[in-house]
Amino acid sequence: MRYLPHTHEDIAAMLEVVGVKNLDELFQSLPADCRRQDDLNLPEAMTEWELDNHIHGLADTMATPPAYQVYLGAGSYEHYVPASVSYLLSRSEFVTSYTPYQPEISQGTLQAIFEYQTLTARLLGMEVANASIYDGASALAEAMLMSTRIARRKRIAVSALIHPAYRRVVKTYFEPTGYEVIELPYTDAGQTDLSSLASLDDLAAVAIQSPNFFGCIEDLATIKNTIEDEKTLMVVCFTEALAYGLLKSPGSQGAAIACGEGQSMGLPRSFGGPYLGMFASKMKYVRNMPGRLVGETKDLDGKRGFVLTLATREQHIRREKATSNICTNNSLCALGAAMFMASLGGTGIRQLAQLNHDKAEYLKQKMIAAGFKVPFSNPTFNEFVVGFPENFKKTYDRLIDQKIIAGLPLDTFYPELANHYLMCVTETKNREDLDSLVAEVSS
Amino acid sequence: MNEPLGTTGLVLNEPLLWEKGQKGRCGYSLPKSDVDASPLDAKFVGEGPDFPDLSEVEIVRHYTRLSTWNFGVDTGMYPLGSCTMKYNPKTNERQAAQHGLALAHPLLPGKLSQGALQLLYELEHLLAEITGMEAVSLQPAAGAHGELAGMLLFYAYHQDHGSPRSKILVPDTAHGTNPASASLCGYKSVGIKSNEQGVLSPETVADHMDTDTAGIMVTNPNTLGLFEDHMKTIADIVHAKGGLVYADGANMNAVMGIVNMLDVGVDVLHLNLHKTFSTPHGGGGPGSGPVCVSKLLEPYLPVPRVVKAENQYRLSEDFPKSFGKLHAFYGNFGVMVKAYSYILSLGADLKKVSQLAVLNANYIKEQLRDVFELAYDRPCMHECVFSDKRQAAHKVTTLDMAKRLIDYGFHPPTIYFPLVVPGAIMIEPTESESKEDLDRFITACRTIVAEAEKSPEDLHAAPTRTRTRRLDETTAARNPCLTG
Amino acid sequence: MKEIDELNLPEDLKYAEDHEWVRQNGDKVVIGINDYAQDQLGDIVFVELPPVGESFEKGAEFGTVESVKAVSELIMPLSGEILAINTQLEDAPELVNQSPYADGWMIEIKPSDPSELDALLTRDAYLAMLKG
């Protein structure tokens, strides 16, 4: 096997040094009742070329662009990724290193993550960002746990317009705590309904997604003002980080914690992962933050360098009292996101975000003109909900045969929204695509 | 080659991203707009983030230079104990990048994602076969996430049986993630001391196990690199009181095809695909931490689960006892593709992987035991643990020796862990290293031990061949500077 | 790290087994961590102290002290109410290393049971404990 360098002679010489006769004897100290009796029943090993073919066979069944026109968003977005980003991200010095515990030989990762933290904090208008959480959903769950520690309260409220999967992950994390999770309903215009807020005491946090699951932009500044209790934190989450190239940042509107999915920043959809949990907060809460942090310092000669810092929050030191159990995070994804953000730059991210908005708006207006309902009147970014006639499922299936996936049916997540579809349009769709989509759904 | 591996070469300095660039540059090929501009309601429009504007060339040089300040498995031997820094096969990267997989949206209709679902289904079954367990969920995104899944399974099981419990047994050799994961589920960790042989004794477990204890978290082989040889008896003690056994599979690389985890009494085991199954660590992730369970715990696994009927694969939510969801979608799929590729590339040779990993560790142990203090003088599994006890007389510490190893061209072992061994030096060579590379490492260690006696100041000053020298971690923590 | 006979342990203080020191000041008591504790911890980077006005039982955790790679709980050597805390430590935790008995003090309390003072160790008894 090409990954195993040992020759028979090597093995013989090493066994002699160890003082056993054969490889099986290395395990003779294991009690007999702990040793596996049968052989591993695994398929015969493939050559590299057989593996190429096998995986290609699996990959070939998948409906992906450019063969398919995919109008799905909902937490995973189709954006162009520069070749330079993919290429740089495959540098094995980044890929094959461990967590940077030995800073003298990990300065590449450390500086890159420091830069990622900085760009993320700037994107979200926050003072500090960590080195990443697994994905948007676990980032939100961690944020809500963090808010209970800061406020020392046992009750949180989450908007019903937060991604349904994220809400479920929050529920999973909160189940054993016994803390209460209250869901805030939504308004006819597609925003979180805060009318019940006044009657809810002792909330550690209110979590709002913007743009929300229906694609609508929430009025965060007004929400912040509506939360009267000073101890209640506003947690802002997101599934489409690119929106903050155009929108006011969560931080500028009073978010105590901003967290969400960074997949849009140059990461492939990859059937749902690995993605990037972006996580940022105000500096005054940093000691309650989960996850790793990289900080700037100097070496013995006074040269600038970077280290993992404030590690006493973390599990390897504080064990059962740690701010989270997270250890391995999604560092390489964070690095990719930093490369992507740097490639766009301040000028580029603005233009790309505007372009996403413009194209989605074009399709939205075309749909309205074609007589379809857009039930939520609130402004949207690059996703919006369309209400189709009752028999639309047939059309949807016909379009699949034509290699068009016309959005995400919403009835599984919101039973009241039968025949409603969440449509996503990014820079990857051109005008002809959008025109022909409208023509097809209308026919 | 007789020269030492470690040397110096031309390394370029590189500023922070925002210290370079010029307003108006862009490293991204902006698509042309073919629709009318549609201004957004001004009350929502912000100023846009303050990112530097850089050209593609600047970005490529920036990250290329940074990468040269890093040390990876592809650079050299990385014997970081408990981390299994084995070679990351390049074909795995090629497979995960195949367009049909890399570009697939997670919410595609089932009939348009059969290949990905099949891969998930088959990987679950392969991992079940390798571990001996009966069902698998691939959803956890890393080892600690798998531990959390394990604790949630404990919690759901005890709730379902009408007997919620408040405590959990955690050995003193455990990774910090164990007690931290247990805390997330409201369990109070009860520390269990390992015995003078470095393993758990059944008597100690029996003394602490009661009907308010949810179970035990055992790392096997443990973090001393020793096999918990009373595993079966301990499992019986825990089960007799209605408790469950969690195995931390961080060290599974020692026992593939050697130990059947179900047979030794394990109810749930997590794996680290980024350790045992060769997916790269990426400087701190992404990982993947599947949980493998017995039939007893299968009903509580996270949803959705992949099921197969009439040769079709689909995702099912129809598991009413499931503890819920841990990840927005199905976990770190791209990492799973790599682990799947690795398993298919090796087949039954996975057992050989474990045998050679254990051979390499024992070889190092035998070749260094006369110069380093051996924490426990027993045959080890995939890693061996020494300490700096013999170097203390020269005021040379584990840290000094670890930093000096860098100068010789090796990544240092894990140091100061496990906590039960003061000044621990935990070496896990993995099966990837050839005898010549192990011999080079052994020679470097012996040279350093000699230096400790003759010129300890050289070790205190190490490393000297790196771009930066030792860094001031105290100032970094006292006055945190976390953004630029 | 210091050898035991290199430690600075003033005669006029009382010591707790958890390495806090106690100085009686009329009906108030000042508390900090001693030279042994600061030396074992190494460079102290953060001290977390309780709000003034809170009361703690003897043996309760009243705060934490952190070095780069360790966290230590601060344990009340006596029961009592917090009258004052050393706010200087917020920006200058290194004072605990530099001056554990003066500028590095941590809390001032009003003991609820002054007789608990008698149970604390003298310098010699504490040293004997360290030597085991």
mmCIF file of N, CA and C in Angstrom, chain B residues 127-212:
data_model
loop_
_atom_site.group_PDB
_atom_site.id
_atom_site.type_symbol
_atom_site.label_atom_id
_atom_site.label_comp_id
_atom_site.label_asym_id
_atom_site.label_seq_id
_atom_site.Cartn_x
_atom_site.Cartn_y
_atom_site.Cartn_z
ATOM 1 N N LEU B 127 -17.884 2.337 8.572
ATOM 2 C CA LEU B 127 -17.412 2.690 9.922
ATOM 3 C C LEU B 127 -17.972 1.720 10.961
ATOM 4 N N ALA B 128 -19.197 1.274 10.743
ATOM 5 C CA ALA B 128 -19.775 0.287 11.660
ATOM 6 C C ALA B 128 -18.950 -0.994 11.622
ATOM 7 N N GLU B 129 -18.579 -1.414 10.426
ATOM 8 C CA GLU B 129 -17.777 -2.644 10.306
ATOM 9 C C GLU B 129 -16.407 -2.468 10.972
ATOM 10 N N ILE B 130 -15.786 -1.328 10.770
ATOM 11 C CA ILE B 130 -14.434 -1.118 11.301
ATOM 12 C C ILE B 130 -14.447 -1.072 12.827
ATOM 13 N N THR B 131 -15.482 -0.488 13.397
ATOM 14 C CA THR B 131 -15.520 -0.343 14.855
ATOM 15 C C THR B 131 -16.220 -1.509 15.539
ATOM 16 N N GLY B 132 -17.044 -2.231 14.772
ATOM 17 C CA GLY B 132 -17.829 -3.306 15.378
ATOM 18 C C GLY B 132 -19.165 -2.829 15.921
ATOM 19 N N MET B 133 -19.457 -1.531 15.742
ATOM 20 C CA MET B 133 -20.713 -0.999 16.278
ATOM 21 C C MET B 133 -21.853 -1.238 15.275
ATOM 22 N N GLU B 134 -23.084 -0.891 15.695
ATOM 23 C CA GLU B 134 -24.246 -1.330 14.915
ATOM 24 C C GLU B 134 -24.958 -0.252 14.095
ATOM 25 N N ALA B 135 -24.758 1.001 14.433
ATOM 26 C CA ALA B 135 -25.359 2.076 13.646
ATOM 27 C C ALA B 135 -24.484 3.315 13.798
ATOM 28 N N VAL B 136 -24.557 4.199 12.806
ATOM 29 C CA VAL B 136 -23.639 5.346 12.772
ATOM 30 C C VAL B 136 -24.396 6.598 12.343
ATOM 31 N N SER B 137 -24.059 7.733 12.970
ATOM 32 C CA SER B 137 -24.480 9.032 12.447
ATOM 33 C C SER B 137 -23.243 9.829 12.099
ATOM 34 N N LEU B 138 -23.260 10.403 10.898
ATOM 35 C CA LEU B 138 -22.097 11.174 10.438
ATOM 36 C C LEU B 138 -22.256 12.665 10.720
ATOM 37 N N GLN B 139 -23.328 13.039 11.399
ATOM 38 C CA GLN B 139 -23.661 14.462 11.511
ATOM 39 C C GLN B 139 -22.668 15.316 12.323
ATOM 40 N N PRO B 140 -22.093 14.822 13.422
ATOM 41 C CA PRO B 140 -21.210 15.705 14.210
ATOM 42 C C PRO B 140 -20.026 16.227 13.385
ATOM 43 N N ALA B 141 -19.710 17.495 13.579
ATOM 44 C CA ALA B 141 -18.745 18.169 12.718
ATOM 45 C C ALA B 141 -17.301 18.047 13.194
ATOM 46 N N ALA B 142 -17.081 17.516 14.377
ATOM 47 C CA ALA B 142 -15.723 17.367 14.892
ATOM 48 C C ALA B 142 -15.788 16.424 16.087
ATOM 49 N N GLY B 143 -14.627 16.113 16.656
ATOM 50 C CA GLY B 143 -14.604 15.173 17.771
ATOM 51 C C GLY B 143 -15.447 15.639 18.949
ATOM 52 N N ALA B 144 -15.279 16.894 19.345
ATOM 53 C CA ALA B 144 -16.031 17.393 20.500
ATOM 54 C C ALA B 144 -17.534 17.427 20.200
ATOM 55 N N HIS B 145 -17.869 17.666 18.955
ATOM 56 C CA HIS B 145 -19.270 17.656 18.544
ATOM 57 C C HIS B 145 -19.806 16.223 18.649
ATOM 58 N N GLY B 146 -18.962 15.245 18.322
ATOM 59 C CA GLY B 146 -19.319 13.841 18.485
ATOM 60 C C GLY B 146 -19.506 13.479 19.950
ATOM 61 N N GLU B 147 -18.644 14.036 20.790
ATOM 62 C CA GLU B 147 -18.797 13.813 22.232
ATOM 63 C C GLU B 147 -20.121 14.379 22.724
ATOM 64 N N LEU B 148 -20.445 15.575 22.235
ATOM 65 C CA LEU B 148 -21.724 16.165 22.614
ATOM 66 C C LEU B 148 -22.865 15.258 22.145
ATOM 67 N N ALA B 149 -22.743 14.745 20.925
ATOM 68 C CA ALA B 149 -23.765 13.815 20.425
ATOM 69 C C ALA B 149 -23.867 12.613 21.365
ATOM 70 N N GLY B 150 -22.719 12.101 21.790
ATOM 71 C CA GLY B 150 -22.707 10.953 22.698
ATOM 72 C C GLY B 150 -23.411 11.254 24.009
ATOM 73 N N MET B 151 -23.140 12.445 24.550
ATOM 74 C CA MET B 151 -23.781 12.819 25.813
ATOM 75 C C MET B 151 -25.283 13.057 25.624
ATOM 76 N N LEU B 152 -25.647 13.605 24.457
ATOM 77 C CA LEU B 152 -27.077 13.788 24.179
ATOM 78 C C LEU B 152 -27.780 12.435 24.038
ATOM 79 N N LEU B 153 -27.052 11.447 23.510
ATOM 80 C CA LEU B 153 -27.615 10.088 23.429
ATOM 81 C C LEU B 153 -27.836 9.529 24.836
ATOM 82 N N PHE B 154 -26.838 9.734 25.712
ATOM 83 C CA PHE B 154 -26.984 9.300 27.111
ATOM 84 C C PHE B 154 -28.229 9.950 27.713
ATOM 85 N N TYR B 155 -28.302 11.258 27.505
ATOM 86 C CA TYR B 155 -29.381 12.041 28.100
ATOM 87 C C TYR B 155 -30.738 11.550 27.588
ATOM 88 N N ALA B 156 -30.844 11.382 26.267
ATOM 89 C CA ALA B 156 -32.119 10.967 25.666
ATOM 90 C C ALA B 156 -32.496 9.565 26.148
ATOM 91 N N TYR B 157 -31.500 8.687 26.256
ATOM 92 C CA TYR B 157 -31.759 7.319 26.696
ATOM 93 C C TYR B 157 -32.301 7.302 28.129
ATOM 94 N N HIS B 158 -31.634 8.020 29.010
ATOM 95 C CA HIS B 158 -32.071 8.013 30.422
ATOM 96 C C HIS B 158 -33.426 8.702 30.592
ATOM 97 N N GLN B 159 -33.643 9.771 29.825
ATOM 98 C CA GLN B 159 -34.966 10.424 29.874
ATOM 99 C C GLN B 159 -36.046 9.425 29.436
ATOM 100 N N ASP B 160 -35.742 8.746 28.333
ATOM 101 C CA ASP B 160 -36.704 7.808 27.758
ATOM 102 C C ASP B 160 -37.020 6.674 28.734
ATOM 103 N N HIS B 161 -36.051 6.346 29.577
ATOM 104 C CA HIS B 161 -36.261 5.278 30.544
ATOM 105 C C HIS B 161 -36.751 5.813 31.883
ATOM 106 N N GLY B 162 -37.125 7.080 31.867
ATOM 107 C CA GLY B 162 -37.729 7.667 33.055
ATOM 108 C C GLY B 162 -36.780 7.812 34.225
ATOM 109 N N SER B 163 -35.475 7.797 33.935
ATOM 110 C CA SER B 163 -34.543 7.934 35.055
ATOM 111 C C SER B 163 -33.411 8.891 34.717
ATOM 112 N N PRO B 164 -33.724 10.202 34.644
ATOM 113 C CA PRO B 164 -32.659 11.161 34.373
ATOM 114 C C PRO B 164 -31.566 11.082 35.437
ATOM 115 N N ARG B 165 -30.337 11.229 35.020
ATOM 116 C CA ARG B 165 -29.213 11.099 35.963
ATOM 117 C C ARG B 165 -28.370 12.365 35.953
ATOM 118 N N SER B 166 -27.576 12.569 37.000
ATOM 119 C CA SER B 166 -26.924 13.880 37.134
ATOM 120 C C SER B 166 -25.400 13.842 37.028
ATOM 121 N N LYS B 167 -24.813 12.646 37.069
ATOM 122 C CA LYS B 167 -23.346 12.608 37.102
ATOM 123 C C LYS B 167 -22.787 11.771 35.960
ATOM 124 N N ILE B 168 -21.495 11.929 35.733
ATOM 125 C CA ILE B 168 -20.818 11.102 34.739
ATOM 126 C C ILE B 168 -19.383 10.849 35.214
ATOM 127 N N LEU B 169 -18.880 9.666 34.978
ATOM 128 C CA LEU B 169 -17.519 9.347 35.398
ATOM 129 C C LEU B 169 -16.540 9.697 34.276
ATOM 130 N N VAL B 170 -15.493 10.441 34.633
ATOM 131 C CA VAL B 170 -14.489 10.846 33.647
ATOM 132 C C VAL B 170 -13.094 10.579 34.229
ATOM 133 N N PRO B 171 -12.310 9.731 33.605
ATOM 134 C CA PRO B 171 -10.960 9.436 34.111
ATOM 135 C C PRO B 171 -10.047 10.662 34.099
ATOM 136 N N ASP B 172 -9.049 10.650 34.966
ATOM 137 C CA ASP B 172 -8.142 11.811 35.053
ATOM 138 C C ASP B 172 -7.254 11.951 33.826
ATOM 139 N N THR B 173 -7.210 10.937 32.974
ATOM 140 C CA THR B 173 -6.391 11.037 31.763
ATOM 141 C C THR B 173 -7.179 11.593 30.572
ATOM 142 N N ALA B 174 -8.460 11.922 30.783
ATOM 143 C CA ALA B 174 -9.320 12.311 29.661
ATOM 144 C C ALA B 174 -8.913 13.636 29.028
ATOM 145 N N HIS B 175 -9.225 13.779 27.739
ATOM 146 C CA HIS B 175 -9.117 15.090 27.083
ATOM 147 C C HIS B 175 -10.100 16.055 27.746
ATOM 148 N N GLY B 176 -9.774 17.350 27.737
ATOM 149 C CA GLY B 176 -10.641 18.352 28.354
ATOM 150 C C GLY B 176 -12.013 18.427 27.718
ATOM 151 N N THR B 177 -12.088 18.005 26.454
ATOM 152 C CA THR B 177 -13.381 18.039 25.781
ATOM 153 C C THR B 177 -14.399 17.131 26.469
ATOM 154 N N ASN B 178 -13.931 16.041 27.106
ATOM 155 C CA ASN B 178 -14.865 15.101 27.745
ATOM 156 C C ASN B 178 -15.684 15.775 28.829
ATOM 157 N N PRO B 179 -15.057 16.326 29.875
ATOM 158 C CA PRO B 179 -15.871 17.001 30.889
ATOM 159 C C PRO B 179 -16.653 18.194 30.343
ATOM 160 N N ALA B 180 -16.082 18.894 29.370
ATOM 161 C CA ALA B 180 -16.783 20.055 28.810
ATOM 162 C C ALA B 180 -18.039 19.610 28.054
ATOM 163 N N SER B 181 -17.946 18.502 27.332
ATOM 164 C CA SER B 181 -19.123 17.987 26.611
ATOM 165 C C SER B 181 -20.181 17.505 27.594
ATOM 166 N N ALA B 182 -19.741 16.836 28.655
ATOM 167 C CA ALA B 182 -20.676 16.342 29.661
ATOM 168 C C ALA B 182 -21.411 17.512 30.316
ATOM 169 N N SER B 183 -20.681 18.592 30.593
ATOM 170 C CA SER B 183 -21.299 19.773 31.213
ATOM 171 C C SER B 183 -22.413 20.343 30.352
ATOM 172 N N LEU B 184 -22.207 20.332 29.033
ATOM 173 C CA LEU B 184 -23.228 20.869 28.128
ATOM 174 C C LEU B 184 -24.540 20.117 28.293
ATOM 175 N N CYS B 185 -24.456 18.855 28.711
ATOM 176 C CA CYS B 185 -25.668 18.075 28.927
ATOM 177 C C CYS B 185 -26.069 18.074 30.389
ATOM 178 N N GLY B 186 -25.488 18.965 31.161
ATOM 179 C CA GLY B 186 -25.881 19.098 32.551
ATOM 180 C C GLY B 186 -25.299 18.024 33.462
ATOM 181 N N TYR B 187 -24.382 17.220 32.952
ATOM 182 C CA TYR B 187 -23.791 16.193 33.801
ATOM 183 C C TYR B 187 -22.600 16.756 34.581
ATOM 184 N N LYS B 188 -22.563 16.414 35.850
ATOM 185 C CA LYS B 188 -21.430 16.809 36.693
ATOM 186 C C LYS B 188 -20.356 15.732 36.548
ATOM 187 N N SER B 189 -19.150 16.140 36.179
ATOM 188 C CA SER B 189 -18.074 15.165 35.988
ATOM 189 C C SER B 189 -17.526 14.707 37.326
ATOM 190 N N VAL B 190 -17.422 13.403 37.493
ATOM 191 C CA VAL B 190 -16.790 12.846 38.684
ATOM 192 C C VAL B 190 -15.459 12.253 38.231
ATOM 193 N N GLY B 191 -14.366 12.813 38.730
ATOM 194 C CA GLY B 191 -13.037 12.381 38.294
ATOM 195 C C GLY B 191 -12.687 11.000 38.838
ATOM 196 N N ILE B 192 -12.159 10.154 37.961
ATOM 197 C CA ILE B 192 -11.743 8.816 38.372
ATOM 198 C C ILE B 192 -10.234 8.720 38.159
ATOM 199 N N LYS B 193 -9.526 8.367 39.222
ATOM 200 C CA LYS B 193 -8.062 8.282 39.122
ATOM 201 C C LYS B 193 -7.654 6.978 38.442
ATOM 202 N N SER B 194 -6.661 7.079 37.553
ATOM 203 C CA SER B 194 -6.126 5.845 36.993
ATOM 204 C C SER B 194 -5.142 5.251 38.002
ATOM 205 N N ASN B 195 -4.871 3.968 37.880
ATOM 206 C CA ASN B 195 -4.029 3.291 38.886
ATOM 207 C C ASN B 195 -2.540 3.394 38.549
ATOM 208 N N GLU B 196 -1.708 2.710 39.327
ATOM 209 C CA GLU B 196 -0.261 2.849 39.129
ATOM 210 C C GLU B 196 0.214 2.239 37.810
ATOM 211 N N GLN B 197 -0.663 1.452 37.162
ATOM 212 C CA GLN B 197 -0.318 0.961 35.817
ATOM 213 C C GLN B 197 -0.786 1.931 34.724
ATOM 214 N N GLY B 198 -1.396 3.041 35.129
ATOM 215 C CA GLY B 198 -1.828 4.022 34.130
ATOM 216 C C GLY B 198 -3.168 3.708 33.506
ATOM 217 N N VAL B 199 -3.907 2.778 34.060
ATOM 218 C CA VAL B 199 -5.235 2.460 33.512
ATOM 219 C C VAL B 199 -6.270 2.514 34.642
ATOM 220 N N LEU B 200 -7.523 2.372 34.291
ATOM 221 C CA LEU B 200 -8.590 2.386 35.285
ATOM 222 C C LEU B 200 -8.677 1.026 35.966
ATOM 223 N N SER B 201 -8.903 1.049 37.268
ATOM 224 C CA SER B 201 -9.125 -0.229 37.923
ATOM 225 C C SER B 201 -10.614 -0.388 38.184
ATOM 226 N N PRO B 202 -11.137 -1.596 37.979
ATOM 227 C CA PRO B 202 -12.566 -1.838 38.134
ATOM 228 C C PRO B 202 -13.064 -1.428 39.517
ATOM 229 N N GLU B 203 -12.237 -1.620 40.549
ATOM 230 C CA GLU B 203 -12.666 -1.297 41.915
ATOM 231 C C GLU B 203 -12.989 0.199 42.035
ATOM 232 N N THR B 204 -12.122 1.033 41.477
ATOM 233 C CA THR B 204 -12.348 2.482 41.577
ATOM 234 C C THR B 204 -13.644 2.863 40.865
ATOM 235 N N VAL B 205 -13.859 2.262 39.707
ATOM 236 C CA VAL B 205 -15.088 2.563 38.976
ATOM 237 C C VAL B 205 -16.295 2.115 39.799
ATOM 238 N N ALA B 206 -16.207 0.908 40.361
ATOM 239 C CA ALA B 206 -17.322 0.378 41.161
ATOM 240 C C ALA B 206 -17.623 1.290 42.349
ATOM 241 N N ASP B 207 -16.564 1.842 42.960
ATOM 242 C CA ASP B 207 -16.757 2.727 44.115
ATOM 243 C C ASP B 207 -17.562 3.969 43.758
ATOM 244 N N HIS B 208 -17.424 4.445 42.526
ATOM 245 C CA HIS B 208 -18.070 5.702 42.137
ATOM 246 C C HIS B 208 -19.370 5.515 41.368
ATOM 247 N N MET B 209 -19.573 4.329 40.823
ATOM 248 C CA MET B 209 -20.742 4.119 39.957
ATOM 249 C C MET B 209 -21.989 3.912 40.812
ATOM 250 N N ASP B 210 -23.012 4.701 40.537
ATOM 251 C CA ASP B 210 -24.277 4.503 41.249
ATOM 252 C C ASP B 210 -25.440 4.783 40.297
ATOM 253 N N THR B 211 -26.641 4.702 40.804
ATOM 254 C CA THR B 211 -27.811 4.815 39.919
ATOM 255 C C THR B 211 -28.158 6.263 39.582
ATOM 256 N N ASP B 212 -27.356 7.228 40.089
ATOM 257 C CA ASP B 212 -27.531 8.610 39.652
ATOM 258 C C ASP B 212 -26.441 8.988 38.636
#
